[in-house]
XYZ file of C-alpha atoms in Angstrom:
301
model
C 0.417 -0.023 -0.353
C 1.547 3.413 -1.140
C 1.799 6.052 1.355
C -0.807 7.843 -0.480
C -3.188 5.334 0.437
C -1.686 5.584 4.007
C -2.675 9.038 4.668
C -6.404 8.577 3.174
C -7.191 5.939 5.481
C -5.539 7.553 8.101
C -7.376 10.748 7.489
C -10.934 8.978 7.255
C -9.858 6.942 10.513
C -9.933 9.848 12.684
C -13.154 11.727 10.711
C -14.943 8.546 11.613
C -13.929 8.063 15.185
C -13.647 4.196 14.596
C -11.782 2.003 12.623
C -14.742 -0.252 11.563
C -16.933 2.682 10.319
C -14.218 4.206 8.088
C -13.424 0.578 6.940
C -17.180 0.218 5.686
C -17.115 3.727 3.784
C -13.721 3.075 2.281
C -15.056 -0.286 1.448
C -11.857 -2.379 2.840
C -11.816 -5.184 5.488
C -11.555 -3.669 9.206
C -8.014 -5.911 9.128
C -6.629 -3.832 6.395
C -7.247 -0.695 7.995
C -6.084 -1.801 11.215
C -2.885 -3.094 9.426
C -2.159 0.427 7.436
C -2.363 2.245 10.433
C 0.262 0.017 11.976
C 2.198 0.999 8.646
C 2.048 4.291 8.651
C 2.589 4.743 12.200
C 5.920 2.412 11.959
C 6.799 4.851 8.787
C 6.138 8.030 11.193
C 7.849 6.466 14.012
C 5.635 7.819 16.606
C 2.048 6.918 17.727
C -0.730 8.457 15.731
C -3.428 7.610 17.461
C -5.516 6.658 20.861
C -7.841 3.511 21.041
C -10.518 2.794 23.415
C -13.282 -0.110 23.016
C -15.495 2.828 22.148
C -13.366 5.505 20.315
C -10.336 6.567 18.440
C -9.184 9.757 18.670
C -5.808 11.051 17.031
C -2.638 11.829 19.900
C -1.070 14.951 19.375
C 1.114 13.485 16.637
C -2.211 11.976 14.840
C -3.155 15.507 14.546
C -0.382 17.358 13.099
C -0.158 14.622 10.441
C -3.664 15.059 10.005
C -3.526 18.612 8.938
C -0.492 17.575 6.545
C -2.380 14.809 5.246
C -5.362 17.131 4.689
C -3.723 19.369 2.367
C -1.379 17.078 0.454
C -4.575 14.827 -0.036
C -6.189 17.746 -1.480
C -3.269 18.800 -3.678
C -2.809 15.248 -5.064
C -6.933 14.787 -6.105
C -6.709 18.478 -7.509
C -3.698 17.785 -9.463
C -5.169 13.934 -10.466
C -8.099 14.950 -11.849
C -6.722 18.296 -13.059
C -6.846 17.023 -16.670
C -9.454 14.097 -16.646
C -12.106 16.917 -15.429
C -10.560 18.940 -18.748
C -12.005 16.072 -20.565
C -15.056 14.901 -19.106
C -15.931 17.659 -16.165
C -16.176 16.859 -12.391
C -16.362 13.261 -11.375
C -16.698 11.515 -8.237
C -19.226 10.041 -5.377
C -21.202 12.943 -3.152
C -22.779 11.696 0.015
C -25.475 14.337 1.114
C -27.980 14.254 3.844
C -31.509 16.216 3.854
C -34.674 16.418 6.022
C -37.695 13.286 4.957
C -39.762 15.507 2.930
C -37.587 18.025 1.404
C -35.391 14.956 -0.124
C -38.693 13.060 -0.531
C -40.812 15.917 -2.165
C -38.400 18.706 -3.657
C -35.068 16.915 -4.251
C -35.752 13.604 -5.366
C -37.587 14.397 -7.828
C -35.521 17.257 -9.556
C -32.598 15.086 -9.127
C -32.008 13.913 -12.694
C -31.551 17.449 -13.687
C -28.276 17.688 -11.823
C -27.241 14.115 -12.625
C -27.839 15.119 -16.671
C -25.345 18.390 -16.214
C -22.864 16.060 -14.374
C -22.943 12.766 -15.871
C -19.322 11.839 -14.154
C -21.219 12.834 -10.502
C -22.863 10.128 -8.518
C -24.978 10.964 -5.431
C -25.639 8.922 -2.105
C -29.160 10.866 -1.516
C -30.315 9.995 2.508
C -33.312 11.235 3.021
C -34.373 11.176 7.283
C -35.398 13.324 9.780
C -33.297 12.249 12.608
C -29.914 14.194 13.126
C -26.397 12.646 11.408
C -23.244 13.220 12.488
C -21.543 14.391 9.361
C -17.909 13.493 9.928
C -18.780 9.940 11.746
C -20.807 9.272 8.901
C -18.518 10.771 6.350
C -21.210 13.229 4.728
C -20.334 16.188 1.966
C -22.762 17.996 3.252
C -26.140 18.334 4.937
C -28.892 20.195 4.600
C -30.561 21.437 8.154
C -34.048 23.434 8.598
C -34.247 26.012 12.139
C -31.900 26.912 14.699
C -28.320 26.107 14.353
C -25.744 24.673 17.305
C -22.054 25.764 17.372
C -20.546 22.510 15.534
C -18.121 24.062 14.284
C -18.541 23.034 10.915
C -18.983 25.166 7.571
C -22.516 26.336 7.135
C -23.727 28.354 4.151
C -27.122 30.128 4.861
C -29.793 29.300 2.180
C -32.307 31.455 2.989
C -35.709 31.283 5.171
C -38.436 28.531 4.905
C -42.203 30.624 5.364
C -44.514 28.654 7.869
C -48.423 28.570 7.533
C -51.609 28.011 9.974
C -53.574 25.712 8.031
C -56.998 23.750 8.760
C -59.068 20.919 7.127
C -62.269 22.717 5.557
C -64.698 19.917 8.210
C -62.410 21.012 10.983
C -63.105 24.349 10.209
C -66.905 23.686 9.336
C -67.199 21.717 12.834
C -64.983 24.283 15.081
C -64.869 28.032 12.800
C -62.153 29.980 11.379
C -59.932 31.347 13.898
C -58.923 35.421 12.731
C -56.275 35.372 15.852
C -54.501 33.859 18.684
C -57.346 35.605 21.330
C -59.961 32.672 19.428
C -57.401 29.933 20.062
C -59.127 28.896 23.230
C -61.959 27.797 21.680
C -60.097 25.128 18.999
C -57.821 22.019 18.929
C -54.431 21.848 17.299
C -52.254 18.762 16.512
C -49.664 19.053 18.619
C -46.049 18.515 17.290
C -43.401 16.390 19.983
C -39.439 16.663 18.813
C -38.633 13.226 17.682
C -34.970 13.995 19.762
C -36.250 15.399 23.201
C -40.161 14.258 22.843
C -40.624 18.853 24.039
C -44.113 19.841 22.585
C -43.789 22.518 20.206
C -46.047 25.103 21.952
C -48.395 27.225 19.063
C -46.385 30.303 17.643
C -46.596 33.361 16.027
C -44.422 36.730 15.615
C -46.431 40.226 16.888
C -44.464 43.726 17.451
C -41.202 42.361 16.215
C -41.155 39.003 18.854
C -41.930 35.990 19.203
C -45.407 34.782 20.940
C -45.956 31.537 22.054
C -48.934 29.578 23.586
C -50.450 26.279 24.621
C -53.311 24.787 22.604
C -55.492 22.171 23.607
C -54.795 19.176 21.897
C -56.160 15.432 21.840
C -53.293 14.411 19.490
C -49.866 14.561 19.602
C -47.206 13.578 16.878
C -43.527 13.367 16.163
C -43.245 13.001 12.522
C -44.116 15.102 9.724
C -46.255 12.453 7.713
C -48.148 12.269 10.865
C -49.089 15.816 11.518
C -50.105 16.835 8.380
C -52.307 13.281 7.849
C -54.261 14.377 11.333
C -54.832 17.964 10.057
C -56.238 16.525 6.738
C -58.485 14.336 8.867
C -60.024 16.871 10.565
C -58.087 16.727 14.518
C -56.376 20.468 14.290
C -54.808 23.241 13.280
C -50.980 23.267 12.260
C -48.433 25.295 11.542
C -45.901 23.918 8.493
C -43.755 24.846 6.243
C -45.274 26.077 2.891
C -43.820 23.737 0.351
C -45.306 20.537 2.578
C -49.185 21.562 2.269
C -48.947 23.165 -1.303
C -50.495 20.264 -3.356
C -52.591 20.199 -0.565
C -54.137 23.694 -0.913
C -54.275 23.974 -4.217
C -56.958 20.707 -3.997
C -58.977 22.413 -1.138
C -57.589 19.741 1.278
C -56.293 22.253 3.327
C -56.861 25.903 4.168
C -54.886 28.598 5.463
C -56.001 30.672 8.441
C -54.568 33.320 10.620
C -52.229 34.766 7.702
C -51.231 37.650 9.653
C -50.195 35.817 12.646
C -47.948 33.285 11.093
C -44.606 31.985 13.527
C -41.001 32.763 12.443
C -40.038 31.953 9.353
C -37.422 28.734 9.929
C -33.382 29.319 8.284
C -32.020 26.794 5.859
C -28.503 25.747 6.032
C -26.188 23.677 4.272
C -23.531 22.409 6.259
C -20.361 21.104 5.058
C -17.196 19.274 7.589
C -14.942 21.453 8.414
C -12.260 18.722 7.911
C -12.974 17.648 4.431
C -11.771 19.047 1.465
C -14.051 21.114 -0.112
C -14.185 19.749 -3.779
C -15.906 21.188 -6.812
C -18.524 18.641 -7.194
C -19.891 19.505 -3.372
C -19.022 22.876 -4.567
C -21.604 22.142 -7.806
C -24.330 20.052 -5.733
C -24.318 23.365 -3.385
C -25.035 25.760 -5.654
C -27.609 23.847 -7.419
C -29.528 22.630 -4.465
C -29.100 26.385 -3.357
C -31.251 27.292 -6.598
C -33.676 24.782 -6.588
C -34.339 25.251 -2.829
C -35.186 28.967 -3.734
C -37.436 28.321 -6.502
C -39.564 25.826 -4.889
C -39.389 26.439 -0.878
C -38.103 29.515 -0.196
C -39.617 33.245 0.287
C -39.220 35.195 -2.647
């Protein structure tokens, strides 16, 4: 195994914090990854990784080598693809992760456009509402909706995702049409509980430049967008939902917007990239394409 391969394996082990995950993403047997690290440590004359039963972490020498390997591999990949890209365009595999309904309703149906533009780029499209770890899962980018924690990742703000208050015609016929927050005492909501924390989100609206919240009585609590919309369609109560999620239902008359002057705050939409990963040309191209798609289909214009 040449040194470039050893460096590449070492970087993947550090990124994954695991020999097993590194082996899986590289398509190598785990013993081959372990042997490569031992070989590299012998060549360097230094211990590069702390190994425990639960996690692998770089030593101080390992961190120093890791940073050099990133620069070296970046230069090597650019040099290697210099003439190939001129002949056939950008190439390689992208691993991305998107929120469930955005992935299914917006990105997957449009993905043929990107693949036709760049026939040498392949895409592994993860569609899930669970929180993923870009580094451990060896992802090139993820799309996040909502406020971000200070993760140290590279962030690219895409825009604001508008939310609507909606209800089914059957519900409105039974309970009447609410015109403002003061009417909510006589209404029901389908409550949404965070899948990660279990916290039930309160009803929210923007007033006088600030965010106001209150609880609304509910007989049904859900923890997924599909069930949230289905319960609203079934007439169980009001919901607050991104506009793109219910566009087709509103066009068909199955859902109706209420309290348009008391919408919840728009949600920021952000692309995140691993801070340790070289920002390749194919990642830039996908990010540009995805941003244009989202601005066209789901964001405030």
